[in-house]
XYZ file of C-alpha atoms in Angstrom:
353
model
C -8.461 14.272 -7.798
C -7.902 10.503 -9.122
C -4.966 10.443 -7.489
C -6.827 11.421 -4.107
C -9.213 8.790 -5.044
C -6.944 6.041 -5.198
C -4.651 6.905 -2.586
C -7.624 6.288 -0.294
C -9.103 3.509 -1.517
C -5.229 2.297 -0.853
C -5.686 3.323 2.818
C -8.149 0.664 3.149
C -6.319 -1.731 1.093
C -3.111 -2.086 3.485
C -2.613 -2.651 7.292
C 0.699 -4.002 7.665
C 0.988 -5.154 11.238
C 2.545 -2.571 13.603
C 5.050 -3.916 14.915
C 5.924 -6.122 12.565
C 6.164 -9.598 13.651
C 9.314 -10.958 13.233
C 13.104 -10.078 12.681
C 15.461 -10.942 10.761
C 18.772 -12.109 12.238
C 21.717 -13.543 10.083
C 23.230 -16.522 12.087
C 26.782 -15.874 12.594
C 28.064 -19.351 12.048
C 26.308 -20.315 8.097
C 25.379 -16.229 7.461
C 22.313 -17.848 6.916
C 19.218 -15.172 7.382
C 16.651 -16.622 9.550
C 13.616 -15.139 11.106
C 14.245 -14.528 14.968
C 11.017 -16.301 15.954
C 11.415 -19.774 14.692
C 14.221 -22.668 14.785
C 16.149 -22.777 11.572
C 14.600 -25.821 9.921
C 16.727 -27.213 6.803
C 14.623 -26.896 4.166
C 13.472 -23.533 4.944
C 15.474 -20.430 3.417
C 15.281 -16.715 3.606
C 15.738 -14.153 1.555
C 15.804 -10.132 0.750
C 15.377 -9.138 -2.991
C 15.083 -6.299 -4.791
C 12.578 -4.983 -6.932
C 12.641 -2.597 -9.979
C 11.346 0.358 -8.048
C 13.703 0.155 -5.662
C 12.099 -1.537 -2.799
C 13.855 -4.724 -1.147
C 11.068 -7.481 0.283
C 11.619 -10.013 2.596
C 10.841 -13.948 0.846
C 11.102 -17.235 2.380
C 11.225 -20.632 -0.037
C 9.678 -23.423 1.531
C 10.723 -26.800 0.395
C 9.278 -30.420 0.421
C 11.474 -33.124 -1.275
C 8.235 -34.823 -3.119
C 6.988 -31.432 -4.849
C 6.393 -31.028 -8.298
C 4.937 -27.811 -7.830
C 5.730 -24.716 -6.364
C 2.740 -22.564 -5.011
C 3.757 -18.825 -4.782
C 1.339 -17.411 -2.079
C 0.782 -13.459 -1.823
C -1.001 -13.086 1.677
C -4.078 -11.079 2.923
C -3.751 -7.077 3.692
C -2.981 -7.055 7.676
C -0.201 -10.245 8.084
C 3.395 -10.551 7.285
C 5.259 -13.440 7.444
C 5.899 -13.839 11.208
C 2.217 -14.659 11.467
C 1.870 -16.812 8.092
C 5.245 -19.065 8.132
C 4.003 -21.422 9.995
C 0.435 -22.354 8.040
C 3.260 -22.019 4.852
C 5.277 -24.947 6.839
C 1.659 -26.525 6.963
C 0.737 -26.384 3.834
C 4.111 -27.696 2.090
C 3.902 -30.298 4.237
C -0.155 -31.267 3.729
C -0.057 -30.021 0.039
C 3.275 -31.827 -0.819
C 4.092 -28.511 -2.765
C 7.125 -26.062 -2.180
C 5.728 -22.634 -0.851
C 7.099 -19.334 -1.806
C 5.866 -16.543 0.487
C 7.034 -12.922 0.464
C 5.867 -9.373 2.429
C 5.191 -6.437 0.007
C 6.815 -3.294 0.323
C 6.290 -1.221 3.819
C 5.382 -5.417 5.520
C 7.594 -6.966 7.885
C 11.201 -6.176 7.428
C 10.592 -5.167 3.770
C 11.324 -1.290 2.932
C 9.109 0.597 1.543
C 5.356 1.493 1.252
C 2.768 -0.323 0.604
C 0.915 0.296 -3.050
C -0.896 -0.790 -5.529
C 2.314 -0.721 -7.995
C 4.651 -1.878 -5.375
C 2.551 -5.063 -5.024
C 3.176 -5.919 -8.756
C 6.928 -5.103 -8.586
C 6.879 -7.236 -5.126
C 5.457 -10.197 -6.447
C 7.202 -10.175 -9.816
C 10.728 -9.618 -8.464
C 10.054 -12.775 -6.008
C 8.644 -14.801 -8.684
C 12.081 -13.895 -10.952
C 14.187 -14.198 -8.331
C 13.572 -18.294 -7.521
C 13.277 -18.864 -11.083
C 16.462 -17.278 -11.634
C 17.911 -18.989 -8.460
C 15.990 -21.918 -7.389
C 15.010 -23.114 -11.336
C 11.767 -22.972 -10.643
C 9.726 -23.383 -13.978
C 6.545 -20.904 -15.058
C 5.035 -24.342 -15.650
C 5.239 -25.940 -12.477
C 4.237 -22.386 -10.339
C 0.583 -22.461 -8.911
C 0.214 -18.601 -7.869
C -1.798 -18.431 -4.578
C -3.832 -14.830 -3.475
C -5.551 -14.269 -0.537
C -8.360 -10.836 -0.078
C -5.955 -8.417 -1.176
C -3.301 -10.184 -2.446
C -5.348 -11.729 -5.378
C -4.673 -7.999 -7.234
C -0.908 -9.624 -7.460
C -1.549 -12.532 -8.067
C -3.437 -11.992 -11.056
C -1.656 -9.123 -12.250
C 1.350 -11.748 -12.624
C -0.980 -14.220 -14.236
C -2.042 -12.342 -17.474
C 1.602 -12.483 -17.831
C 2.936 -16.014 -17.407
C 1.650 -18.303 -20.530
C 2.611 -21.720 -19.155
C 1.083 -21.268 -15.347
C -0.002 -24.160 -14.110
C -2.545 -23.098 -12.201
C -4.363 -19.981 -9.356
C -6.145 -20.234 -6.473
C -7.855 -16.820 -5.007
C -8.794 -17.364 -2.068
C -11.600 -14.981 -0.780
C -10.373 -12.467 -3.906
C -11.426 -8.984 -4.462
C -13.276 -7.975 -7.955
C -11.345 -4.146 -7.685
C -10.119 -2.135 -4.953
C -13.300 0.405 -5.183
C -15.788 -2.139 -5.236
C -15.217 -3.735 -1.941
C -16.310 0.100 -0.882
C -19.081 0.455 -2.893
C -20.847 -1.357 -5.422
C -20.309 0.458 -8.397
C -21.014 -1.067 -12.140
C -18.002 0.000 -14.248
C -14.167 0.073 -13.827
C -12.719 3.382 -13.381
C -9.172 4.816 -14.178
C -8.482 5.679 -10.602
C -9.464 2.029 -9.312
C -6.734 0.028 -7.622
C -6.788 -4.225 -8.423
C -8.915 -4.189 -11.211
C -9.063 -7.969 -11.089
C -12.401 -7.975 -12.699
C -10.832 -6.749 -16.209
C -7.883 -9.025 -15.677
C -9.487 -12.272 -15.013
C -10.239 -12.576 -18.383
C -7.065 -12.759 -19.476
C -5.570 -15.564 -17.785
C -5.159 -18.736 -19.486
C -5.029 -21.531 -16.689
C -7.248 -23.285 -14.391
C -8.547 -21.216 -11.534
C -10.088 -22.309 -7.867
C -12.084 -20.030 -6.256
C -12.416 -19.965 -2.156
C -14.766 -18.014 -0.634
C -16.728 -17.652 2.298
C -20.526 -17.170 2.200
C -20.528 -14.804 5.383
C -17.701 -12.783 4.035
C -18.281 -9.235 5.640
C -15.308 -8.032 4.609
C -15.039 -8.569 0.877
C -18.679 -10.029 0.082
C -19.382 -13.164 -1.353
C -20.280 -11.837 -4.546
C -16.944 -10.958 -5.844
C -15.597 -14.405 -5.326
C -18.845 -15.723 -7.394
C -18.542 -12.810 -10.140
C -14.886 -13.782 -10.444
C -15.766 -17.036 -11.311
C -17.973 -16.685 -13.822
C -15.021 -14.693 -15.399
C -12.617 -17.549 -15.216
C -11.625 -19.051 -18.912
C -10.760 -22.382 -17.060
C -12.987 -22.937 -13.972
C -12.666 -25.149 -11.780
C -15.296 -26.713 -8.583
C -15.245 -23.782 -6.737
C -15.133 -24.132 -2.823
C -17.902 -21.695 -1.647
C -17.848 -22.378 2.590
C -21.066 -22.043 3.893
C -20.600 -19.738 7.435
C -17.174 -19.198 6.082
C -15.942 -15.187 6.839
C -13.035 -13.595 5.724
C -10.310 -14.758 7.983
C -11.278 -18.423 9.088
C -11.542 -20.446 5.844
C -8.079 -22.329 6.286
C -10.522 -24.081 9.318
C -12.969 -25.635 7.801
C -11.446 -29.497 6.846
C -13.010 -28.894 3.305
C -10.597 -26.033 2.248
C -7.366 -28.489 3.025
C -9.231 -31.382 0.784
C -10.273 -29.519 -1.667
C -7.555 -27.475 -2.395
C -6.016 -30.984 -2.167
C -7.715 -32.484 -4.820
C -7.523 -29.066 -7.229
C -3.285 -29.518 -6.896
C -3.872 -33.188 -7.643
C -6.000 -32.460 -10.972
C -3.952 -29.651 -12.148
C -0.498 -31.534 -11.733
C -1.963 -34.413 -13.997
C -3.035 -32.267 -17.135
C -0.157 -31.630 -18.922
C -1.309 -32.479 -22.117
C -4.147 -30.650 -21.788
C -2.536 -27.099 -20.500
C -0.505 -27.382 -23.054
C -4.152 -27.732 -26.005
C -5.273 -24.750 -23.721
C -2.041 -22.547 -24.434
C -2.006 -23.492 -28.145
C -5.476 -22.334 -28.467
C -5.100 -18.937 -26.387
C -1.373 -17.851 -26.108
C -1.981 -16.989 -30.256
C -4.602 -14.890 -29.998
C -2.400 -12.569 -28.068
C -0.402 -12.516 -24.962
C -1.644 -9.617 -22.037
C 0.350 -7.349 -21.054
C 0.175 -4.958 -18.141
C -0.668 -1.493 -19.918
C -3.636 -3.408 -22.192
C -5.160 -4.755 -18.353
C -4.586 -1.648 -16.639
C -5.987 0.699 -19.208
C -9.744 0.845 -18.946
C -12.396 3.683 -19.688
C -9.789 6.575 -19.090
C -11.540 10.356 -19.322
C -11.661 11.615 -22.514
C -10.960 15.279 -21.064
C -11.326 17.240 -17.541
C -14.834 18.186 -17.542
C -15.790 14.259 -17.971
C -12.905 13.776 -15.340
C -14.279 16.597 -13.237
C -18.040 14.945 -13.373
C -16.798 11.273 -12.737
C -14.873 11.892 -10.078
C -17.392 14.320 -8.333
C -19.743 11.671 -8.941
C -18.022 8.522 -7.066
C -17.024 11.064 -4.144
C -20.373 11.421 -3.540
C -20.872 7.760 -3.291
C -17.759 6.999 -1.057
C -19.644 9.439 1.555
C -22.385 7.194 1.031
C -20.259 4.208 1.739
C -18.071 5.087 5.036
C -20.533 2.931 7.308
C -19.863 -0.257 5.084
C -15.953 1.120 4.675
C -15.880 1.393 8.806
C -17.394 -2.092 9.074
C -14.949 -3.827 7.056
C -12.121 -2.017 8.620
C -13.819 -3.230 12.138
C -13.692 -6.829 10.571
C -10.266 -6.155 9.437
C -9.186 -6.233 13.343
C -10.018 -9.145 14.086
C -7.413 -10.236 11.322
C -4.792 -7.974 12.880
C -5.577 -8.076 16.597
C -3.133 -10.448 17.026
C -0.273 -8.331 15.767
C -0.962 -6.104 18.950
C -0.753 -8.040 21.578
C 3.177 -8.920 21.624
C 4.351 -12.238 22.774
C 1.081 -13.631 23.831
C 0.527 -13.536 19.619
C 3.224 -16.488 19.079
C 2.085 -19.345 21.711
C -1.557 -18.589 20.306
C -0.234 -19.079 16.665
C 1.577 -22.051 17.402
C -1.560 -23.262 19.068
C -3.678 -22.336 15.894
C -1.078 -24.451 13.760
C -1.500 -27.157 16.108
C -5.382 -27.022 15.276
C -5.426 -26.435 11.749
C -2.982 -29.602 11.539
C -5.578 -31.798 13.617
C -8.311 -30.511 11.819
C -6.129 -31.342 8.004
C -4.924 -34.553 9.520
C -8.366 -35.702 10.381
């Protein structure tokens, strides 16, 4: 029955546009791969790489020759990278950082489906994969997670001691609680960020909109509270779920977080020294919470939360209706790309001024 449980709560989690929206094409003169959509631009590369369950996800490594940091950005649950290259091109360029960007399993052109467990191998296999190839250092990575994509993100983070920094930007406290309001983790949950938040070591910006109907306000403010190393957080007043990159405070104030982080060496390294001995997480301590003792309390539990998702399928419904308007552009076909282009356009004048 868990296993029901969660495999639902994962319907609602993922809705990887359909069709996807891009291609990959491999340009016969360089046998460079490059997305069909855009012009090749030099300092952009693509990639395929595979994880340890098997899956092979698309990545593209965004560089800007002043960077000192390198912001690995896991995106919401209904875009691939067709629709967010170009606000990565935007942000490298506005952030003077390189951006990493990647599609989980069953996204884009990347095989698979999309899971809970897939996300972690996604993002971990990306994150080797430039430091491996690229020498990218742990200590110079800023991990980046948007709705959804903060369950990577943070997964990664209890397990990288040197980070440099996260941003979650409008985050999710677990999977199950952006259906229902319930007060205690349980074993069949999916992105128990709330238990994992705990557990990482390096400053943390929080982004969240206060008319969030998607994922309320409330988890961005309850993950905060859990943060060992807050930072300002950036609460935007009017701010919903899939709009925050247009308000001109986000682009300053994420700004000024990259500015503060990347001048506190000496002081992330006091903060490692005084946490990294107590113990390091791992994945099986985060992931293990309040597991049934035996099947009647399974039985109970279980029979219990059912009862509240019927409870809950108006609320579910309305966040999957404010889900479209995230994803409506991925049906529309080429009309999608001027309008994107157009959005760039805006969210540059908007930055710029």
């Amino acid at each position: 029955m868990g296993g029901v449980t969660s495999s639902m709560a994962a319907k609602f989690a993922f809705f990887p546009p359909s069709p996807p929206m891009y291609k990959l094409v491999t340009e016969e003169a360089t046998g460079l791969l490059l997305f069909n959509r855009f012009p090749h631009r030099e300092n952009v590369e693509v990639a395929r790489v595979k994880t340890r369950r098997g899956n092979e996800v698309v990545a593209v490594y965004v560089r800007n020759p002043t960077a000192t940091s390198t912001m690995l950005y896991s995106h919401g649950n209904a875009a691939d990278l067709g629709q967010m290259y170009e606000l990565f091109v935007e942000l490298s360029i506005h952030l003077r950082v390189n951006v990493v960007g990647y599609d989980y399993s069953g996204y884009g052109q990347s095989t698979g489906k999309p899971s809970e467990q897939n996300t972690y191998a996604d993002i971990e296999a990306v994150y080797r994969f430039f430091v491996e190839n690229y020498g990218v250092k742990e200590e110079d990575v800023i991990l980046y997670g948007q709705s959804v994509g903060s369950g990577p993100t943070l997964d990664l983070a209890t397990r990288l001691p040197r980070l440099r920094a996260v941003v979650l930007h409008s985050p999710i406290l677990s999977g199950l609680r952006v259906m229902y309001p319930v007060k205690r983790t349980y074993w069949f949950d999916i992105y128990k960020n709330i238990d994992k938040m705990p557990a990482v070591n390096c400053p943390v910006l929080i982004i969240h909109g206060t008319a969030d109907d998607v994922v309320d306000w409330s988890h961005g403010r309850q993950l905060w509270e859990l943060c060992k190393e807050k930072y300002e957080p950036l609460w935007l007043k009017g701010g919903n779920h899939c709009d925050l990159e247009l308000f001109p405070q986000y682009i300053k104030h994420l700004k000024k977080f990259i500015s503060t982080v990347e001048k506190l060496p000496s002081q992330r390294s006091t903060w490692r020294k005084s946490t990294t001995d107590r113990h390091e997480p791992s994945r099986k301590s985060t992931d293990r919470r309040e597991k049934p003792k035996n099947d009647e309390y399974r039985a109970s539990n279980v029979d219990m939360i059912d009862n509240k998702f019927r409870l809950s399928f108006d609320h579910i419904e309305k966040s999957r209706r404010s889900v479209d308007c995230c994803i409506e552009r991925s049906k529309r076909g080429s009309d999608h790309i001027d309008r994107g282009r157009k959005s760039v356009d805006r969210l540059d004048r908007i930055w710029a001024g």
